[in-house]
PDB file of C-alpha atoms in Angstrom:
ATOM      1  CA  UNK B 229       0.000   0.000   0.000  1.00  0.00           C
ATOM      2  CA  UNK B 230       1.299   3.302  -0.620  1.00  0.00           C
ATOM      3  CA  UNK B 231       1.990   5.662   1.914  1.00  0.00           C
ATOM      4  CA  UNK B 232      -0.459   8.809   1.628  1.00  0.00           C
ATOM      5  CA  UNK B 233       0.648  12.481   1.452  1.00  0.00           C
ATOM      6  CA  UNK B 234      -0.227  13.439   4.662  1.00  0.00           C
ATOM      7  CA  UNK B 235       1.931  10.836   6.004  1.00  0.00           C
ATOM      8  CA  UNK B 236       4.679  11.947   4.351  1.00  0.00           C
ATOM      9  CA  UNK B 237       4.135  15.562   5.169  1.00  0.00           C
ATOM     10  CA  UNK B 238       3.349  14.479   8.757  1.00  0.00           C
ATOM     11  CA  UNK B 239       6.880  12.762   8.935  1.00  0.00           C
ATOM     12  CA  UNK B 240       8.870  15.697   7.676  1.00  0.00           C
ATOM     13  CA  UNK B 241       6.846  18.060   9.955  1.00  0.00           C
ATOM     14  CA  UNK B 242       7.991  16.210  12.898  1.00  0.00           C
ATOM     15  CA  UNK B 243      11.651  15.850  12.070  1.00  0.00           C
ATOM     16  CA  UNK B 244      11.751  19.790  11.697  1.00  0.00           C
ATOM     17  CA  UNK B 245       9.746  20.263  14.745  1.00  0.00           C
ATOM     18  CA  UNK B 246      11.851  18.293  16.989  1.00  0.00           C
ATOM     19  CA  UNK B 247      14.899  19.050  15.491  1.00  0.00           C
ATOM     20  CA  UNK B 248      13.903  23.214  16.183  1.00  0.00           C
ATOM     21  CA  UNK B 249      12.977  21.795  20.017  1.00  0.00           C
ATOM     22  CA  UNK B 250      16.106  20.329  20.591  1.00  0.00           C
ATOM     23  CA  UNK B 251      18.113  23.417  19.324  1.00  0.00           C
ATOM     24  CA  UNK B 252      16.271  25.737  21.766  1.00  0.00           C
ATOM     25  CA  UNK B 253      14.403  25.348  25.096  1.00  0.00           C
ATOM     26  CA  UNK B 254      12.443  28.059  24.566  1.00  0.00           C
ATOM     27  CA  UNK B 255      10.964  26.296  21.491  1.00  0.00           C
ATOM     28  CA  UNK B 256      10.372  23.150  23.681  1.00  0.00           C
ATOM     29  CA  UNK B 257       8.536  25.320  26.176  1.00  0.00           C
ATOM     30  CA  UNK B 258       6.512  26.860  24.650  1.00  0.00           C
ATOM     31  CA  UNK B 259       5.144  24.032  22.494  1.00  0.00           C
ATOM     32  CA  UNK B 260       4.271  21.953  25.880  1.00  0.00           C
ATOM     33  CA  UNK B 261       2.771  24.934  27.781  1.00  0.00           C
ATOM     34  CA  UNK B 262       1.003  27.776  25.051  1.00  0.00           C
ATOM     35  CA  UNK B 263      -2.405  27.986  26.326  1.00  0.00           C
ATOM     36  CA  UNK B 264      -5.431  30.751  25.986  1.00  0.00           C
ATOM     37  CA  UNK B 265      -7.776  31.240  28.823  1.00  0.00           C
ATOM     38  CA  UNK B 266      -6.489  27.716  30.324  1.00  0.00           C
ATOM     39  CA  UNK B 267      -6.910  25.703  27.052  1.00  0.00           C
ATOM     40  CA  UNK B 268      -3.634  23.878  25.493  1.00  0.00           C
ATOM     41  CA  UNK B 269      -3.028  25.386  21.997  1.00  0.00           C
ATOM     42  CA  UNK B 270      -2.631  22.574  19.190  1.00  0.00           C
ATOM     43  CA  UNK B 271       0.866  23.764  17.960  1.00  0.00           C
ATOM     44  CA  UNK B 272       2.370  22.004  14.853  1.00  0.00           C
ATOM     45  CA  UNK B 273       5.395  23.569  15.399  1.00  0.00           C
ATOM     46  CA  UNK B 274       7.238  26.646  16.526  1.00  0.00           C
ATOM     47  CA  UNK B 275      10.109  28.553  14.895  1.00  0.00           C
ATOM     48  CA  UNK B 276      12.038  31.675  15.656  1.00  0.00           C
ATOM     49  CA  UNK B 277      11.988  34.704  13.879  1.00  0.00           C
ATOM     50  CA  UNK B 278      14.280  37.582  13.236  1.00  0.00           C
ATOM     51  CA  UNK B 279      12.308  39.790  15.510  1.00  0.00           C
ATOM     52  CA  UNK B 280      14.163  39.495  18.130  1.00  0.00           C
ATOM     53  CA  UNK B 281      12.439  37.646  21.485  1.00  0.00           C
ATOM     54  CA  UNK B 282       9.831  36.170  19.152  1.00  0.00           C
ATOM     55  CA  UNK B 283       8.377  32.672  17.484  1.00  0.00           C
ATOM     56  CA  UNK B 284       6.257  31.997  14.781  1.00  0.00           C
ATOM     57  CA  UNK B 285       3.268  29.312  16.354  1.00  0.00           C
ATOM     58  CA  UNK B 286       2.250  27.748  13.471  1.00  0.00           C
ATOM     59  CA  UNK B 287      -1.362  25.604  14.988  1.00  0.00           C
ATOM     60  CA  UNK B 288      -2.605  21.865  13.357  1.00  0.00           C
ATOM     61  CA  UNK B 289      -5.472  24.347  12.372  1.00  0.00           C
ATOM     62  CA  UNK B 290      -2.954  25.774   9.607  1.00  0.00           C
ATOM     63  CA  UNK B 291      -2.790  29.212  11.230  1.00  0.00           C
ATOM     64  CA  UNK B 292      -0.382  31.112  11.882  1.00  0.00           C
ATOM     65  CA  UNK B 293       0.753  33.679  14.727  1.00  0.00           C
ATOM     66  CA  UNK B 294       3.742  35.258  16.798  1.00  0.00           C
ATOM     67  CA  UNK B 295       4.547  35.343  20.284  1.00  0.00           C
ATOM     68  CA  UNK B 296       6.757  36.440  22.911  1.00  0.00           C
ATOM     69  CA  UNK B 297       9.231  33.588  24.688  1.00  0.00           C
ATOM     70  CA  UNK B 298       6.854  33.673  27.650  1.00  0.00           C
ATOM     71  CA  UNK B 299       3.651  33.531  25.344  1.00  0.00           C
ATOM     72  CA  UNK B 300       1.771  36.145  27.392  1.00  0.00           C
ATOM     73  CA  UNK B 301       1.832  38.423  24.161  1.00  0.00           C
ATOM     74  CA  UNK B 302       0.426  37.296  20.675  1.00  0.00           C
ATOM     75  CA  UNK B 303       0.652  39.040  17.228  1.00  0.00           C
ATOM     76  CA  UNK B 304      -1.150  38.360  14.228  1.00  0.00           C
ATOM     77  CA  UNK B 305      -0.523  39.213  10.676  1.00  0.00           C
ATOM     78  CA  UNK B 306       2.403  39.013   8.376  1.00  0.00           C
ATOM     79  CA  UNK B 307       6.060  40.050   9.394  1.00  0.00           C
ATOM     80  CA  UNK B 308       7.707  42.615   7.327  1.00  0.00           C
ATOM     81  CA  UNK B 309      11.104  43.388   6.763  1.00  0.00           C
ATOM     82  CA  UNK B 310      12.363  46.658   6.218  1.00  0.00           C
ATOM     83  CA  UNK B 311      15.190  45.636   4.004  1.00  0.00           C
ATOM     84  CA  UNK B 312      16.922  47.764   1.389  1.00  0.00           C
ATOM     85  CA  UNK B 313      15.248  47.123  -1.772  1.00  0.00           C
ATOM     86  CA  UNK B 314      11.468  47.599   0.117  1.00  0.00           C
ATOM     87  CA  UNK B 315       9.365  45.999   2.497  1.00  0.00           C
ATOM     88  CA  UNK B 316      10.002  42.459   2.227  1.00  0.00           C
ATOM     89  CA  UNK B 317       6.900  39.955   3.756  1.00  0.00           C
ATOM     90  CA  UNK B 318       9.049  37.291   5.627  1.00  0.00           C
ATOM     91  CA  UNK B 319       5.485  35.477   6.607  1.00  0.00           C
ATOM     92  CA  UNK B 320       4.833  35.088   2.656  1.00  0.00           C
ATOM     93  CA  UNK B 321       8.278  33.778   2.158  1.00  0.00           C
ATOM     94  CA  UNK B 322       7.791  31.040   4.794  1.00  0.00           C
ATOM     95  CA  UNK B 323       4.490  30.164   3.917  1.00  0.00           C
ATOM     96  CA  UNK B 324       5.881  30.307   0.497  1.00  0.00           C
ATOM     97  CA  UNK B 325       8.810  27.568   1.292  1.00  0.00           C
ATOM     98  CA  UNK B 326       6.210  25.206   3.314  1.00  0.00           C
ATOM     99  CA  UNK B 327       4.097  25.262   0.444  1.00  0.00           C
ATOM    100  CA  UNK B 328       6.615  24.432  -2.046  1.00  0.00           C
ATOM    101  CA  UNK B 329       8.445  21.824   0.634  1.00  0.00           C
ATOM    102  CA  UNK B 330       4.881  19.482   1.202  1.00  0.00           C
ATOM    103  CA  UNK B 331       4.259  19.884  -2.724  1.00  0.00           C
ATOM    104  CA  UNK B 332       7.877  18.817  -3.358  1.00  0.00           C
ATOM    105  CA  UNK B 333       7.015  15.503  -0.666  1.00  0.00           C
ATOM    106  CA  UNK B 334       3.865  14.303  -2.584  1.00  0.00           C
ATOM    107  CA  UNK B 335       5.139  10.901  -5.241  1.00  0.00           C
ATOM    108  CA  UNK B 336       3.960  10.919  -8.384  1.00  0.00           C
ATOM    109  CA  UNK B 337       2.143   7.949  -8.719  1.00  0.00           C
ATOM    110  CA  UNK B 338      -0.661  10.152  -6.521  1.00  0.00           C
ATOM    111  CA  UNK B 339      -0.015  13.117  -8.699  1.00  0.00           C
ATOM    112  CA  UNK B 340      -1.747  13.259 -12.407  1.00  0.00           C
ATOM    113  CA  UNK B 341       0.808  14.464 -14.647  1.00  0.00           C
ATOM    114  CA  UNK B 342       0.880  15.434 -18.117  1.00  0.00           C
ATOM    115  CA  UNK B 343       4.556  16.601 -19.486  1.00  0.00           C
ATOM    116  CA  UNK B 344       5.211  16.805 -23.269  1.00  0.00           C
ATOM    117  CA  UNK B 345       7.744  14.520 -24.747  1.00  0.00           C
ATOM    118  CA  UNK B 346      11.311  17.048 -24.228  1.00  0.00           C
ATOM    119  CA  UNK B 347      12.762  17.364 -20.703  1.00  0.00           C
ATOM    120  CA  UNK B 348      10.301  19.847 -19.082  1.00  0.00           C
ATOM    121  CA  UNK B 349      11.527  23.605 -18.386  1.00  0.00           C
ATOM    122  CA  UNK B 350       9.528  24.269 -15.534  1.00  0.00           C
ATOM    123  CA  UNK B 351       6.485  22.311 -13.266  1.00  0.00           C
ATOM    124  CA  UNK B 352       3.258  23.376 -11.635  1.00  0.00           C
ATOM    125  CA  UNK B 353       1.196  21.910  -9.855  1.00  0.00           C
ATOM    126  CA  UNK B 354      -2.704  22.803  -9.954  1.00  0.00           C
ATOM    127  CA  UNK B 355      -5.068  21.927  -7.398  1.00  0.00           C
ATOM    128  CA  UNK B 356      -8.261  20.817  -9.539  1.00  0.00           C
ATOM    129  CA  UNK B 357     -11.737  19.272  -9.806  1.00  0.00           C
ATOM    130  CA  UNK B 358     -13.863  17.451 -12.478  1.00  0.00           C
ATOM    131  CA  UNK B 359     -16.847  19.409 -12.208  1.00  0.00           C
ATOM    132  CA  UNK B 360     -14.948  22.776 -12.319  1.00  0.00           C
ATOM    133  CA  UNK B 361     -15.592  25.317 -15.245  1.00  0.00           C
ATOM    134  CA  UNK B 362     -12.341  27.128 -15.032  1.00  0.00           C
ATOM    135  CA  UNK B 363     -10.515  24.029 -14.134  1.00  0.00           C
ATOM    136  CA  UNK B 364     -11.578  22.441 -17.747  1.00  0.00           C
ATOM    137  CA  UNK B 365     -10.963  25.923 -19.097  1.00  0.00           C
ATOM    138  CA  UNK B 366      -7.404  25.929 -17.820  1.00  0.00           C
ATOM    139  CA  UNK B 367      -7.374  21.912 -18.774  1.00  0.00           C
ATOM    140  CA  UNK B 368      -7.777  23.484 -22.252  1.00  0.00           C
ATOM    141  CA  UNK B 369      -4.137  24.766 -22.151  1.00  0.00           C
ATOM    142  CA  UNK B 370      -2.458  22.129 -20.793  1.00  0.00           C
ATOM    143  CA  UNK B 371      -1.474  20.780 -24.298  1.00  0.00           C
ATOM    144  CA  UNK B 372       0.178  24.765 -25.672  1.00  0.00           C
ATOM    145  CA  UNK B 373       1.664  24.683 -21.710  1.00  0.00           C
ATOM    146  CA  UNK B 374       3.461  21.241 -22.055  1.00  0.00           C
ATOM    147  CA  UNK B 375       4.608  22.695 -25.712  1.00  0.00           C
ATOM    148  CA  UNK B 376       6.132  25.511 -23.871  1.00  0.00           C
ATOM    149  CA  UNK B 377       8.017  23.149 -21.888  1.00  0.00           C
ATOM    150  CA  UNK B 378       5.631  23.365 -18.347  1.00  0.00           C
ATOM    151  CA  UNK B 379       4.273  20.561 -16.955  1.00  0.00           C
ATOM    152  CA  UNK B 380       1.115  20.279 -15.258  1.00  0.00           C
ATOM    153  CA  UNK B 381       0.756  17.677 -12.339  1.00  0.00           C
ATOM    154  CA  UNK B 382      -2.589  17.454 -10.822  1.00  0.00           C
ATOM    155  CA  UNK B 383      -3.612  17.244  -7.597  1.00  0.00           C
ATOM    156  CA  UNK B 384      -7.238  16.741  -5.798  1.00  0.00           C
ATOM    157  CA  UNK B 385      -9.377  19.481  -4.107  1.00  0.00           C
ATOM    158  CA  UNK B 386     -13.432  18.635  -4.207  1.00  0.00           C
ATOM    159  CA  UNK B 387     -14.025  22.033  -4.057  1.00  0.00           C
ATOM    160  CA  UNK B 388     -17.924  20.816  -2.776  1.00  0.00           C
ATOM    161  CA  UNK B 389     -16.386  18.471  -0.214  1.00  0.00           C
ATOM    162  CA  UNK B 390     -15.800  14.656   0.296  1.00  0.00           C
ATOM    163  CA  UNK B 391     -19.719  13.993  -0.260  1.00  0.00           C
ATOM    164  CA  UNK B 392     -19.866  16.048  -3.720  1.00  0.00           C
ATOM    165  CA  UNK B 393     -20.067  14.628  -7.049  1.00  0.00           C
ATOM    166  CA  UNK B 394     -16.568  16.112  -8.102  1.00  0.00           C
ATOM    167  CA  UNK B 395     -14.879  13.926  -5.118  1.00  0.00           C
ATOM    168  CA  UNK B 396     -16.570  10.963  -6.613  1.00  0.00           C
ATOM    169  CA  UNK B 397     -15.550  11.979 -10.067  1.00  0.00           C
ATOM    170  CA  UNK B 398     -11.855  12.732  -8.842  1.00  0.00           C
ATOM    171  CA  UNK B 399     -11.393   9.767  -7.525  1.00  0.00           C
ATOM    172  CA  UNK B 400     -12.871   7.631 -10.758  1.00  0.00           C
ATOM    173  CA  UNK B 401      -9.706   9.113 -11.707  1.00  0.00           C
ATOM    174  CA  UNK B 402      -7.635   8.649  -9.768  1.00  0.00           C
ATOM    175  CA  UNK B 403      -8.827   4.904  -9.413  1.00  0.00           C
ATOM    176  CA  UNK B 404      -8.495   4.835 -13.534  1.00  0.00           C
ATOM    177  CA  UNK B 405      -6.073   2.758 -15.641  1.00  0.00           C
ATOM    178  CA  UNK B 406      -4.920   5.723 -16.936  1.00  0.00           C
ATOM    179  CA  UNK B 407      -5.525   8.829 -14.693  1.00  0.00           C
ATOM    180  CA  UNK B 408      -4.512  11.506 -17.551  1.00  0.00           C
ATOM    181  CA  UNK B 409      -6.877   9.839 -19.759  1.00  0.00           C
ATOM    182  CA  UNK B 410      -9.757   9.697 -16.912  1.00  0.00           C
ATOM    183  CA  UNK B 411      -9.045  13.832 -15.979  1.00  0.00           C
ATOM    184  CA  UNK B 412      -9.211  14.922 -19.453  1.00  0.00           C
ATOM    185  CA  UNK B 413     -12.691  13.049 -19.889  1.00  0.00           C
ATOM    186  CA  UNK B 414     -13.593  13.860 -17.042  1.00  0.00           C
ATOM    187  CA  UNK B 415     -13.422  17.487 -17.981  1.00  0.00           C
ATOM    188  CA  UNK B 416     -15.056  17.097 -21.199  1.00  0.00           C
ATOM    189  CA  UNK B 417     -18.384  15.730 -19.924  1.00  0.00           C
ATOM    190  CA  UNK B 418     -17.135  12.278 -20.829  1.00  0.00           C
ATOM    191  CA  UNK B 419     -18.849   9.423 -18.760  1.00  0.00           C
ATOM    192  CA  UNK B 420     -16.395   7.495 -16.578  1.00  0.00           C
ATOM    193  CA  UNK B 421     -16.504   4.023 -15.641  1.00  0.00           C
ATOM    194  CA  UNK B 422     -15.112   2.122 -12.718  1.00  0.00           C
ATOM    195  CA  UNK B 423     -14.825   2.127  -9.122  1.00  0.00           C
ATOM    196  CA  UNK B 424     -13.707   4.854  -6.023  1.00  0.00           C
ATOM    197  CA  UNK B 425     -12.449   2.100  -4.205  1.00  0.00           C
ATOM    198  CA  UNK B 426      -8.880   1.977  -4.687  1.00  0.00           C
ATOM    199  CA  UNK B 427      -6.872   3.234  -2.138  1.00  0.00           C
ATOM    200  CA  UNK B 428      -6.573   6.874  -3.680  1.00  0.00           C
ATOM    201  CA  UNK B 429      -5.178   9.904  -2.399  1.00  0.00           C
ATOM    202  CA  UNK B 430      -8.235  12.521  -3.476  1.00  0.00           C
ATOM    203  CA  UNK B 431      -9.307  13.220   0.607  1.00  0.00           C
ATOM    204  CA  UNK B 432      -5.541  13.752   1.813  1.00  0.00           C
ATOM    205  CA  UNK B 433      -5.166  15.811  -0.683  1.00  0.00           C
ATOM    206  CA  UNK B 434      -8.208  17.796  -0.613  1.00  0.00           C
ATOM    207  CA  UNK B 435      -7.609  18.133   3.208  1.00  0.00           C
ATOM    208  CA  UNK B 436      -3.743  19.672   2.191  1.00  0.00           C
ATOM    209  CA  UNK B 437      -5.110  22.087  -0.140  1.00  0.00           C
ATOM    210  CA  UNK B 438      -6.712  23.343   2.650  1.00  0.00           C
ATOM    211  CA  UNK B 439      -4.078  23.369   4.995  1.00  0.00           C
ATOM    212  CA  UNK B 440      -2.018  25.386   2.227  1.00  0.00           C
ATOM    213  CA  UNK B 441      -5.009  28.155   1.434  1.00  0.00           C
ATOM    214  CA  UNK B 442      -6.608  26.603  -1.604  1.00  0.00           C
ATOM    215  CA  UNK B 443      -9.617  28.241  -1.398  1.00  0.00           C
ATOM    216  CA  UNK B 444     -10.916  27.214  -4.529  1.00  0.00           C
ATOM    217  CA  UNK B 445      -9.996  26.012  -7.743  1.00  0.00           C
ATOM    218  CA  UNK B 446      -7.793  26.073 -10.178  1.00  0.00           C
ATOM    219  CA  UNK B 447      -5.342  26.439  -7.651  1.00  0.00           C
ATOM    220  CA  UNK B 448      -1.656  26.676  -9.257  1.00  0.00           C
ATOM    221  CA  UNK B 449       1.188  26.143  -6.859  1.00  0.00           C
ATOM    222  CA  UNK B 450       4.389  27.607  -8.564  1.00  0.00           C
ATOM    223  CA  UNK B 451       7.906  25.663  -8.265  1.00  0.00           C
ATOM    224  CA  UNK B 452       8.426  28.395  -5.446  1.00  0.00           C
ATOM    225  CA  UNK B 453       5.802  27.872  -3.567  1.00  0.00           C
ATOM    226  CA  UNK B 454       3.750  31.030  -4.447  1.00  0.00           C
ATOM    227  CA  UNK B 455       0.030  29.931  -4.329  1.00  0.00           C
ATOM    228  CA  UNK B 456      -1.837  31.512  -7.895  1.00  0.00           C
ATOM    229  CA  UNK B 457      -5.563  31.363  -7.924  1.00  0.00           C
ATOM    230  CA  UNK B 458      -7.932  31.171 -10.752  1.00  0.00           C
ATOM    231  CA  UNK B 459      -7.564  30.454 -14.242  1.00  0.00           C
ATOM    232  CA  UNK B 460      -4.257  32.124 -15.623  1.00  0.00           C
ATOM    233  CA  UNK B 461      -3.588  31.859 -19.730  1.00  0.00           C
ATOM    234  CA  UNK B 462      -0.793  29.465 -20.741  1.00  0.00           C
ATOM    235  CA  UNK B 463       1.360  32.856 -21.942  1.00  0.00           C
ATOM    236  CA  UNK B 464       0.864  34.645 -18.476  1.00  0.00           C
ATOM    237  CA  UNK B 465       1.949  31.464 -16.599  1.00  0.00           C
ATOM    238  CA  UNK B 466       5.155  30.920 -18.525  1.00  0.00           C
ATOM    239  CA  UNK B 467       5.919  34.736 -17.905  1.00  0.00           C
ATOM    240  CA  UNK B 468       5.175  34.015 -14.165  1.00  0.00           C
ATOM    241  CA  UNK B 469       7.759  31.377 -14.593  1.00  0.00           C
ATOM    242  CA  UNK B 470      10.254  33.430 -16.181  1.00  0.00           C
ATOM    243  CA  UNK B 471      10.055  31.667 -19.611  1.00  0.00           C
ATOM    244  CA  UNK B 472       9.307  34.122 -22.196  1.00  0.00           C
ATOM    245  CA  UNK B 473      12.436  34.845 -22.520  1.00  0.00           C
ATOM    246  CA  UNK B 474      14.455  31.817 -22.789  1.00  0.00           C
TER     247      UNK B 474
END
């Protein structure tokens, strides 16, 4: 059986959680004893910050919040830096490197890829469902993006929940003999056949698009992490990507 994303995220999590803890007892404290009006906090993990005398608390919830060493004093929002070039948003860059890091952790036999047939300049990764109308639009350019040189793996998010007919759909597909075959019927009205019974990754990964702010879909993750939303035209993307050019 193979091992599901959030496994695999779950194990990596740990490792850099207790590998912070160990490195400073503040760290350790602080993830044992952070409570609000007597209630234990459900900290993932906690990281220090350049702000000197304060940690990033980063909850199982997925949110995201600093504090003081004694966590008596909370702030929420993003962390600036005034560096020389601008304001630079050091919580975007972090949630930008997570992002990328639990992408980066998911194999791609639970992944839908399609890549054209040269060495590919450049991947995303879309967060997508059956039923979607920009989804299929998007799925539309998939074939001028892979001719560009981008490939575009696919990953789960039900934007209507486990129970909704895109769910069942997704996971048609991802039960499928051939899962790039499946999604691009699948997006075309086509009727698929077979079962939702294999052991598939659509709910782990619906439940991670979550965690990483998919809020809806198409949801294109960029090889840096940065999270796009929405439909974006095959020319755009490869100018996001720095391609144009090349």
């Amino acid at each position: 059986m193979r091992r599901t994303t959030r496994a695999l995220v779950a194990g990596a999590l740990t490792t850099l959680s207790l590998s912070a803890m160990a490195q400073d007892p503040v760290i350790e404290r602080l993830t044992e004893h952070l409570e609000v009006d007597g209630q234990s906090m459900p900290v993932q993990r906690i990281e220090p910050t350049p702000l000197a005398g304060f940690y990033e608390v980063r909850l199982e919830t997925g949110e995201r919040f600093y504090t003081d060493a004694e966590g008596d004093y909370f702030l929420v929002g993003d962390l600036y830096e005034n560096a020389q070039g601008g304001l630079v948003n050091l919580t975007e860059q972090a949630q930008n490197a997570e992002r990328a890091a639990r992408i980066a952790a998911i194999p791609d036999d639970e992944r839908v890829v399609f890549r054209g047939t040269d060495e590919p300049r450049a991947r995303v990764t879309v967060f997508t469902d059956t039923t979607c109308p920009y989804c299929r639009h998007l799925h539309e350019e998939v074939p001028r993006l892979n001719a560009m040189g981008i490939e575009v793996d696919y990953l789960a998010f039900p934007r209507g929940g486990m129970n909704s007919p895109g769910a069942r759909e997704l996971q048609q597909v991802w039960c499928s003999d051939n899962p790039s075959e499946a999604m691009s019927a699948a997006k075309r009205d086509g009727a698929l056949e077979g079962d939702t019974t294999c052991d598939n990754p659509v709910e782990a990964q619906y439940h991670l698009g979550m965690e990483l702010g998919v809020q809806g879909t198409p949801a294109i993750v960029l090889p840096d992490g940065r999270l796009v939303p929405g439909y974006v035209p095959a020319e755009r993307l490869a100018a996001m990507l720095g391609l144009n050019d090349q």
